[in-house]
Tab-separated table of C-alpha atoms in Angstrom:
chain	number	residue	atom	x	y	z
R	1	UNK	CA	-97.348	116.469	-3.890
R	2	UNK	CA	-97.603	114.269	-6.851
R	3	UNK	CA	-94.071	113.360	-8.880
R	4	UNK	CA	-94.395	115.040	-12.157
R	5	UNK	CA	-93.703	112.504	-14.820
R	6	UNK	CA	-91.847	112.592	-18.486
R	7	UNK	CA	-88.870	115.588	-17.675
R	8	UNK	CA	-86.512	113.127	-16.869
R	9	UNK	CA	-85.299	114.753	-13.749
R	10	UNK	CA	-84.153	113.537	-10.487
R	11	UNK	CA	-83.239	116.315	-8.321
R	12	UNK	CA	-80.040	118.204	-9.198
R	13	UNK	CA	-78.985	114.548	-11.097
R	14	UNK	CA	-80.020	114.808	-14.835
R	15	UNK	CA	-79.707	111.592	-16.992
R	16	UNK	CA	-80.552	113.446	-19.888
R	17	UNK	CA	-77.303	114.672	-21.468
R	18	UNK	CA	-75.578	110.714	-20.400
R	19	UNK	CA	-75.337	108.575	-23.082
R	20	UNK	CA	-78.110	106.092	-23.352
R	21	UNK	CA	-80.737	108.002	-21.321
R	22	UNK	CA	-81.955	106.111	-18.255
R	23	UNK	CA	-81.433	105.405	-14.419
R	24	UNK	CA	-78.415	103.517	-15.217
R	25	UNK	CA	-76.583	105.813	-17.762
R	26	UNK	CA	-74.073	106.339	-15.228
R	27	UNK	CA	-72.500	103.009	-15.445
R	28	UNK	CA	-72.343	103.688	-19.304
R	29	UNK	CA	-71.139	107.392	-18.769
R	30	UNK	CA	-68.215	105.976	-16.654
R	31	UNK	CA	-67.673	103.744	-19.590
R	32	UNK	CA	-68.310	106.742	-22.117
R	33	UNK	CA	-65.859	109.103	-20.489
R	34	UNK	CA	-63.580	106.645	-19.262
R	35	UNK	CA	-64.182	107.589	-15.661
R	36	UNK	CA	-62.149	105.059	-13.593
R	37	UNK	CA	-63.860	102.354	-12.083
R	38	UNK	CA	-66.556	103.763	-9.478
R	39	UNK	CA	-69.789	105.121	-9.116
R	40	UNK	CA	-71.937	108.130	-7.459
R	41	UNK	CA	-70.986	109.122	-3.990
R	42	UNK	CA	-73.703	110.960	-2.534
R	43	UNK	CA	-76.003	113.446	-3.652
R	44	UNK	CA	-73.537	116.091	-5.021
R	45	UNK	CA	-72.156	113.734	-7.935
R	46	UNK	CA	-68.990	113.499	-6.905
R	47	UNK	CA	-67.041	109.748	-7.931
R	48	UNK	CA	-66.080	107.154	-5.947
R	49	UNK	CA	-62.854	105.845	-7.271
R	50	UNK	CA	-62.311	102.167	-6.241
R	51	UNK	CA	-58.755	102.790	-8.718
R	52	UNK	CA	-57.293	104.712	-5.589
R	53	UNK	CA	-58.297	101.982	-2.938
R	54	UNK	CA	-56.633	99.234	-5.271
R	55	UNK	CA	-53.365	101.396	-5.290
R	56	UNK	CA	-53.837	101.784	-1.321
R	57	UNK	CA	-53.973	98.259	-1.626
R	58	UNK	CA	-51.446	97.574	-3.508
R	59	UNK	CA	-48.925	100.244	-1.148
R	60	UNK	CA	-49.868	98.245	1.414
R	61	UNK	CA	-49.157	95.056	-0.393
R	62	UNK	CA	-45.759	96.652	-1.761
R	63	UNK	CA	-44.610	97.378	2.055
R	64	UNK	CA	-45.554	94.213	3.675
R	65	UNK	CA	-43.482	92.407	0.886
R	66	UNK	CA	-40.504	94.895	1.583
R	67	UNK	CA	-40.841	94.103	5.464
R	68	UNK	CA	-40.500	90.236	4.836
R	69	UNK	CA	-38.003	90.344	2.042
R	70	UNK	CA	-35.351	92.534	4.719
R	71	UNK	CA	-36.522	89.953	6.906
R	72	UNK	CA	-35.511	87.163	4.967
R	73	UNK	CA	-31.976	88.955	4.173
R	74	UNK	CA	-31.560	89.398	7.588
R	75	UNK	CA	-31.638	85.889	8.549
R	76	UNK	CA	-29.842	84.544	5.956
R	77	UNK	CA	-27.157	87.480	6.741
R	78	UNK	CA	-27.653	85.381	10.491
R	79	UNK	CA	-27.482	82.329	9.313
R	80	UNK	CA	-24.097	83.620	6.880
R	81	UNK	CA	-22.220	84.821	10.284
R	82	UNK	CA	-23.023	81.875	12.114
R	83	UNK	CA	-22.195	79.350	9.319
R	84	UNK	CA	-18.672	81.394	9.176
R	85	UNK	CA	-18.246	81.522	12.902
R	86	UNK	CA	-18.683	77.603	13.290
R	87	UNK	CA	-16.139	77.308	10.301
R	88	UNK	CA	-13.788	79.456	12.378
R	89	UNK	CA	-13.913	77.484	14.871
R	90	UNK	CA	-13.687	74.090	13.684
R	91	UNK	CA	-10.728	75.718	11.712
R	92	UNK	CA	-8.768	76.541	14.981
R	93	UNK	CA	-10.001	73.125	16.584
R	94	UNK	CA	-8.049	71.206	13.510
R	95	UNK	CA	-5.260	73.574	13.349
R	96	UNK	CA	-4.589	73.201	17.541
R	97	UNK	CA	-4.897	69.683	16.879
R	98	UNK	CA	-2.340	69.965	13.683
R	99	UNK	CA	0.244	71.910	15.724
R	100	UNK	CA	0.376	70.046	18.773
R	101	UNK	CA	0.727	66.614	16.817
R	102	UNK	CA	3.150	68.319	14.348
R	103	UNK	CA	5.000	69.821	17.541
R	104	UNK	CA	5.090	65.907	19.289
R	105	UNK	CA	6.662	64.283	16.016
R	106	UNK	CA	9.584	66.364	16.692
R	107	UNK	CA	10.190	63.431	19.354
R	108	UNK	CA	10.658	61.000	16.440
R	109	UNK	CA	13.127	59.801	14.392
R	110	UNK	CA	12.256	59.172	10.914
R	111	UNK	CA	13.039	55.771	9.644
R	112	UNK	CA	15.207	56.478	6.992
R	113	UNK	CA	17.318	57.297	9.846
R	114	UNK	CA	16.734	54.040	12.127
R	115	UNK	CA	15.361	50.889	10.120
R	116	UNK	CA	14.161	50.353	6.741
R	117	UNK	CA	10.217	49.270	7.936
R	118	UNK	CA	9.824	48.203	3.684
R	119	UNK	CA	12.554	45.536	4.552
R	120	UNK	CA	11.448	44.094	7.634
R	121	UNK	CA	7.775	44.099	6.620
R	122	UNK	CA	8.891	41.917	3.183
R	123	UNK	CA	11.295	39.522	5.563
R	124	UNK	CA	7.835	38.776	7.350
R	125	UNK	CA	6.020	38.276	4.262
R	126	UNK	CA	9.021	35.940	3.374
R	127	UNK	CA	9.025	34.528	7.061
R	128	UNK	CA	12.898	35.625	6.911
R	129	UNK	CA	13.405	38.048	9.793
R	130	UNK	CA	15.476	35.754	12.309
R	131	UNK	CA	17.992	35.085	9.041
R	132	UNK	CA	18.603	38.871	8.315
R	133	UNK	CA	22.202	38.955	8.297
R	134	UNK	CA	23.913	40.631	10.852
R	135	UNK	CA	21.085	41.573	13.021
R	136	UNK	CA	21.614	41.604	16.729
R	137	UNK	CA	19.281	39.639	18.754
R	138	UNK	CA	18.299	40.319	22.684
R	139	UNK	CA	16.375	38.168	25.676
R	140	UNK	CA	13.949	40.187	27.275
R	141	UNK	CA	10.526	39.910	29.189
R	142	UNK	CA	6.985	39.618	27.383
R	143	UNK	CA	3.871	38.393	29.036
R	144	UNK	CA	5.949	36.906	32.224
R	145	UNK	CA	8.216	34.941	29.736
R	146	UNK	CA	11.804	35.288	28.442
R	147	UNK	CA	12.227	35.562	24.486
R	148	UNK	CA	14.856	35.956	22.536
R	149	UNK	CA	13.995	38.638	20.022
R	150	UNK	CA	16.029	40.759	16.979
R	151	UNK	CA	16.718	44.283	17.679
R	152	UNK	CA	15.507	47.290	16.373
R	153	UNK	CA	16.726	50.943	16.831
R	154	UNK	CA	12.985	52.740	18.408
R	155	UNK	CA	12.291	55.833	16.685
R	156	UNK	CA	10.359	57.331	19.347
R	157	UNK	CA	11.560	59.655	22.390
R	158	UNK	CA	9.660	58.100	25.285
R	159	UNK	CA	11.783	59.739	28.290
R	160	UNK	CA	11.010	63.142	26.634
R	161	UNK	CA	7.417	61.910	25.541
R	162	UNK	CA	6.394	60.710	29.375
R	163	UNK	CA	7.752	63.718	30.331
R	164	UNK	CA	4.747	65.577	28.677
R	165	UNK	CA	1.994	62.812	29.448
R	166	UNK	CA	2.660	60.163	31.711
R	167	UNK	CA	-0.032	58.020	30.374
R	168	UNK	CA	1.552	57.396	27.166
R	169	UNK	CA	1.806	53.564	26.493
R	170	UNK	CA	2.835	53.606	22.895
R	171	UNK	CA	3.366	55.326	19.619
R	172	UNK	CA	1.704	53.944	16.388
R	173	UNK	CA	2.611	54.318	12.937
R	174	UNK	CA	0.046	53.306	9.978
R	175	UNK	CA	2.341	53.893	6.987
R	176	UNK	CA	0.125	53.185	4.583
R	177	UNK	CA	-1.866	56.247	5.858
R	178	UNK	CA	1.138	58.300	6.764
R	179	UNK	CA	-0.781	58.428	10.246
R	180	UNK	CA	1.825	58.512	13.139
R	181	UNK	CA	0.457	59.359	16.548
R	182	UNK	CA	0.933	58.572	20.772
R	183	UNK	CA	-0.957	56.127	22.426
R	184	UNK	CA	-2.496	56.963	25.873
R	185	UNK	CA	-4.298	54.920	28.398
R	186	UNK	CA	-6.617	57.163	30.592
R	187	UNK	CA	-8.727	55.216	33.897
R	188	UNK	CA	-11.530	55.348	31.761
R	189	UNK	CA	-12.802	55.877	28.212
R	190	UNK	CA	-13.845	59.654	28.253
R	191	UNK	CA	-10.848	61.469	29.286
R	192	UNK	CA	-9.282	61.204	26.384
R	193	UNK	CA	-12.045	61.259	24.017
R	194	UNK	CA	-11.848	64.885	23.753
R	195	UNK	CA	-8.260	66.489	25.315
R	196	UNK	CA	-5.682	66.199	23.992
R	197	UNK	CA	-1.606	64.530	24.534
R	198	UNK	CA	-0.958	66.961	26.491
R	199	UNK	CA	-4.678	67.038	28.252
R	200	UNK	CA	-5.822	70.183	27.203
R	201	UNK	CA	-9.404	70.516	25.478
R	202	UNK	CA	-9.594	69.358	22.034
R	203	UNK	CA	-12.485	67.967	19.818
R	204	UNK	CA	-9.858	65.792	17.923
R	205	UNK	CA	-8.789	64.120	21.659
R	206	UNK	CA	-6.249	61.899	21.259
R	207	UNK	CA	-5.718	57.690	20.597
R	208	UNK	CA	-6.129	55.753	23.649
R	209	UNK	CA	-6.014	52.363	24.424
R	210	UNK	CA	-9.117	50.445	25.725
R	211	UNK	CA	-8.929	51.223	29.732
R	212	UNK	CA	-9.949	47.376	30.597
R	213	UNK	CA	-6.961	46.497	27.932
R	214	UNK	CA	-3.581	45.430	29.408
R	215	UNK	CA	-1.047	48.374	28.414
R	216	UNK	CA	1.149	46.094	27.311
R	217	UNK	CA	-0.429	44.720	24.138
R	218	UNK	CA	-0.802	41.118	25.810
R	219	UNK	CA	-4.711	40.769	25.847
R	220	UNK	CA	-6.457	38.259	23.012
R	221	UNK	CA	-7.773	41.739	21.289
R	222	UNK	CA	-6.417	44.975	22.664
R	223	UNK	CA	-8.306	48.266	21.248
R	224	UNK	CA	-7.453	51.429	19.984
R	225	UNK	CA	-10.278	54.417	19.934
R	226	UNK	CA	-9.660	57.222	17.917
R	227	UNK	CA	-12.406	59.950	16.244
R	228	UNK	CA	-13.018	59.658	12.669
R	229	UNK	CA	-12.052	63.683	11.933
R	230	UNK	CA	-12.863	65.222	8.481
R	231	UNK	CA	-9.733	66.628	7.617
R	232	UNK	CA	-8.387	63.088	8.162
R	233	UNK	CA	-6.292	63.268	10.977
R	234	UNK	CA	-6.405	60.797	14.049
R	235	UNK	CA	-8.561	57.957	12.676
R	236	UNK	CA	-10.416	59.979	10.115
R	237	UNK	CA	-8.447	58.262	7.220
R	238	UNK	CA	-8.572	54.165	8.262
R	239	UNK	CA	-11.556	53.949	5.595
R	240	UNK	CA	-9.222	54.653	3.016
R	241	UNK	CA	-8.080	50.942	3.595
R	242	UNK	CA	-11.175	50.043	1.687
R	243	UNK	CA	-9.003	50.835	-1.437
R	244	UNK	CA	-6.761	48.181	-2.693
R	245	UNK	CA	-3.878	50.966	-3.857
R	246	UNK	CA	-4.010	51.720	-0.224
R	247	UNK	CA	-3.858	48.670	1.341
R	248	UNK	CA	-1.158	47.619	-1.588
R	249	UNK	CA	1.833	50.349	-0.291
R	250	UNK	CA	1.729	48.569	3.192
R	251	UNK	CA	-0.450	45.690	4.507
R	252	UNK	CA	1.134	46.141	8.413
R	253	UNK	CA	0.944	48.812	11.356
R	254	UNK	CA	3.516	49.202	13.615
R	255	UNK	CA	3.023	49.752	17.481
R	256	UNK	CA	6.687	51.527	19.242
R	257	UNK	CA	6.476	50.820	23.094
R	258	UNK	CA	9.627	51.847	25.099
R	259	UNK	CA	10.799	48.021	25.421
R	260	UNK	CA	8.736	46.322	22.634
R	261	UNK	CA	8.658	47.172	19.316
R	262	UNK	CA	5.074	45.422	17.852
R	263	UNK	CA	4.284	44.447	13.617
R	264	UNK	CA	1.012	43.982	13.197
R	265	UNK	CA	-0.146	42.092	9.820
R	266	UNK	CA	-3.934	43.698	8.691
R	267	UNK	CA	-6.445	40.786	8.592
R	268	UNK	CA	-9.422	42.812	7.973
R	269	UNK	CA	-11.186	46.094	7.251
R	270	UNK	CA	-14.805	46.343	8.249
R	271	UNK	CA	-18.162	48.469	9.412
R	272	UNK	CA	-19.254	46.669	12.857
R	273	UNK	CA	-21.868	47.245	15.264
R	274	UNK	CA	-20.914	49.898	17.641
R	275	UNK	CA	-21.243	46.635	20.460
R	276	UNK	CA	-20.872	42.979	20.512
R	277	UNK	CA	-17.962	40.467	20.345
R	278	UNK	CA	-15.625	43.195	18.025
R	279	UNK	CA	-14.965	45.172	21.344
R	280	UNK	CA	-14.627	42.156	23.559
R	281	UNK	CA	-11.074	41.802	25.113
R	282	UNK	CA	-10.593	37.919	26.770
R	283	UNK	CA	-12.430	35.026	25.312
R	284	UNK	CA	-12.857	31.140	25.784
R	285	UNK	CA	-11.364	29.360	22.810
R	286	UNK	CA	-14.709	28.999	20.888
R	287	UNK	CA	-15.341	32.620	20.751
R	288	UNK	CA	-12.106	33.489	20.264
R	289	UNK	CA	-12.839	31.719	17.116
R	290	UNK	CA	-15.931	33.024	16.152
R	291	UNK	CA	-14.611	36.309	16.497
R	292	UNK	CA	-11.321	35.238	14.234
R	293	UNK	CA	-13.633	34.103	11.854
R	294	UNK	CA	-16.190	36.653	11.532
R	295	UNK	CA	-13.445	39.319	11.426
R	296	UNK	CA	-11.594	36.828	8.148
R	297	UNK	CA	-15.018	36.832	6.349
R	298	UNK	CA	-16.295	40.272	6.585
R	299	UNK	CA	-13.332	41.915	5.607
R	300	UNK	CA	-13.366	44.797	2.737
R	301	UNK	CA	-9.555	44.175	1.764
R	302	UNK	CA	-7.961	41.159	0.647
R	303	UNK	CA	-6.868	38.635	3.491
R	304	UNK	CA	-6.439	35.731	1.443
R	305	UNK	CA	-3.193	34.923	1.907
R	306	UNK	CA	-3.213	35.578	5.847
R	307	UNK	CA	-3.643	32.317	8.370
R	308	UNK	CA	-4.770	32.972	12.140
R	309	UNK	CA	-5.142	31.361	14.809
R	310	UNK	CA	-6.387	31.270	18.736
R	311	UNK	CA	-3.113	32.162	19.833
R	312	UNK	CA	-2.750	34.836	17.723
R	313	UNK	CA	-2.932	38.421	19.439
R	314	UNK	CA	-5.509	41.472	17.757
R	315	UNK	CA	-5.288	45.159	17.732
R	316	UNK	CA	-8.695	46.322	17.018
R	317	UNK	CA	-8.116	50.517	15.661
R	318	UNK	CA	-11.860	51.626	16.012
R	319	UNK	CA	-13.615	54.975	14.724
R	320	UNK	CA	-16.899	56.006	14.001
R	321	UNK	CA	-18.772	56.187	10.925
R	322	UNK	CA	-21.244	58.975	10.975
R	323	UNK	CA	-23.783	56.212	11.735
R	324	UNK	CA	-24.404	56.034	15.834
R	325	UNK	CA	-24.829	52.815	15.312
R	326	UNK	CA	-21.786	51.526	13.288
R	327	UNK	CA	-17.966	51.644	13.642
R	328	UNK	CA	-15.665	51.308	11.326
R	329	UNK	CA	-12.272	48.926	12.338
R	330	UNK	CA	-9.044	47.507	11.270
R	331	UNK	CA	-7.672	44.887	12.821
R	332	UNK	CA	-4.197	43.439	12.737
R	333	UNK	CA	-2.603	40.277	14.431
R	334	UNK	CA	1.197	40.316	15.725
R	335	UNK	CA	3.593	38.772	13.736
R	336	UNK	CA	6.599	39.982	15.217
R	337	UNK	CA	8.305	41.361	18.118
R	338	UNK	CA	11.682	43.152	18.270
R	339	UNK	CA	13.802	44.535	21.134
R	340	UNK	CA	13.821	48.073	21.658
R	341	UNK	CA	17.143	49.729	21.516
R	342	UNK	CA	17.997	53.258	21.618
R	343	UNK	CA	20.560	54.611	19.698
């Protein structure tokens, strides 16, 4: 049958009464009427509204955005626990550490008690300690040969000491630093490096003489090891000689051995490589001298008015510097002995 022209009819969809009056009034009669965005869905006139599928959209949007942002709070709430559980525990490795060291300085005597350290340190500056009135003077043993040397009261309980940890060789005192710790001497360089005096496991470990080194402070350059701790303790404060103040309240370290009582005069303060001739213990005379010299010339603190020489003896104190590459040391030659006494 032939399509009647002119009525304007399409079925049961008139255009007649939208506004505009042809085929595509509707987009105008969604804009007349303020139909949401959309259109004609099938025969019977009913509107698609694309307005619903945005907010579907958008739901689903909304809940994915939920789903990461409890993820994200859950992690860092992770991350939070774990960040407090390795506090705790570095907080009980430090305070084990600070107990048992606080527990061993009970086997010390403090110096007010035994020997002024201010006045023998100034009689060496003033090359005066064999004149000090008064002071009584001993022959002993050192290095296979018999010196006469002054005597000095030893602050340190060895008998009770070695009693605890037979590998204890010595006690040194930094008093610049207020550091004060034992001295062990394990068979090789990783016992120590994490136990403790009394060889239990500890991070902090303990100060221990180079294993190769004679225990009896007699090599050209005998080393001491110790870990470079945050809070300061063992060897975690020796870069604090790079401040003159520091180095100003004492420029000596003292090393207490149960028959020898060892001054040590600070010739230099300095980052080195982790290897090379700064950690070598015997030397021909021309090293020896190369390593005297570069230890005088790359020194941070002022060594002006210190001489040394190839017979001089070095203690090398040696810590790490966050670098893996790098330590950090300060070295000290002897300048005098005295005899242990006990009181």
């Amino acid at each position: 049958m032939a399509r009647k022209g002119g009525n304007g009819k399409r079925g049961n969809n008139s255009y007649d009464n939208v506004p505009g009056g042809n085929q595509n009034s509707y987009y105008n009669y969604n804009s007349y009427y303020n139909v949401p965005d959309g259109g004609y869905d099938g025969p019977n006139g009913t509107y698609r509204h694309t307005g619903d599928r945005n907010s579907k959209k958008k739901k689903k949007k909304s809940h994915i955005g939920d789903v990461i942002s409890i993820f994200v709070m859950i992690v860092a709430f992770c991350v939070f626990v774990f960040a407090g559980y390795m506090l705790y525990g570095y907080y009980k490795e430090y305070k084990k550490a600070d107990d048992e060291y606080a527990n061993l300085a009970t086997y010390t005597t403090d110096e007010d008690e035994t020997e002024d350290l201010d006045v023998l340190e100034e009689a060496v500056e003033n090359d005066e300690v064999q004149t000090i009135s008064g002071r009584e003077v001993k022959t002993v043993e050192v290095d296979e040969e018999e010196v006469t040397l002054p005597v000095m009261v030893n602050p340190i309980d060895f008998e009770s000491l070695k009693s605890v940890n037979s590998d204890l060789v010595a006690w040194l005192k930094i008093r610049a630093l207020d550091l004060s710790y034992p001295v062990v001497q394990g068979e090789d360089n990783d016992y120590y490096l994490h136990r403790s005096f009394e060889q239990e496991e500890l991070f902090a470990g303990c100060l221990f003489v180079n294993y190769a080194n004679s225990s009896d402070f007699t090599d050209q350059n005998t080393i001491i090891y110790g870990h470079n701790m945050k809070n300061g303790s063992m060897f975690g404060s020796l870069k604090k000689f790079r401040e003159e103040d520091v180095y100003e309240k004492s420029k000596y370290f003292w090393i207490f051995t149960e028959d020898i009582i060892y001054q040590y005069r600070i010739i230099s303060a300095r980052v080195v490589e982790k290897v090379g001739q700064t950690y070598q213990i015997d030397f021909t005379e021309e090293e020896f001298e190369e390593f005297l010299d570069t230890a005088m010339e790359n020194s941070e603190v002022d060594n002006s008015n210190v001489s040394v020489t190839t017979e001089d003896k070095i203690v090398t104190l040696s810590t790490c510097t966050g670098d893996s590459s790098t330590r950090f040391v300060v070295q000290g030659k002897l300048v005098q002995m005295y005899a242990s006494k006990t009181e």
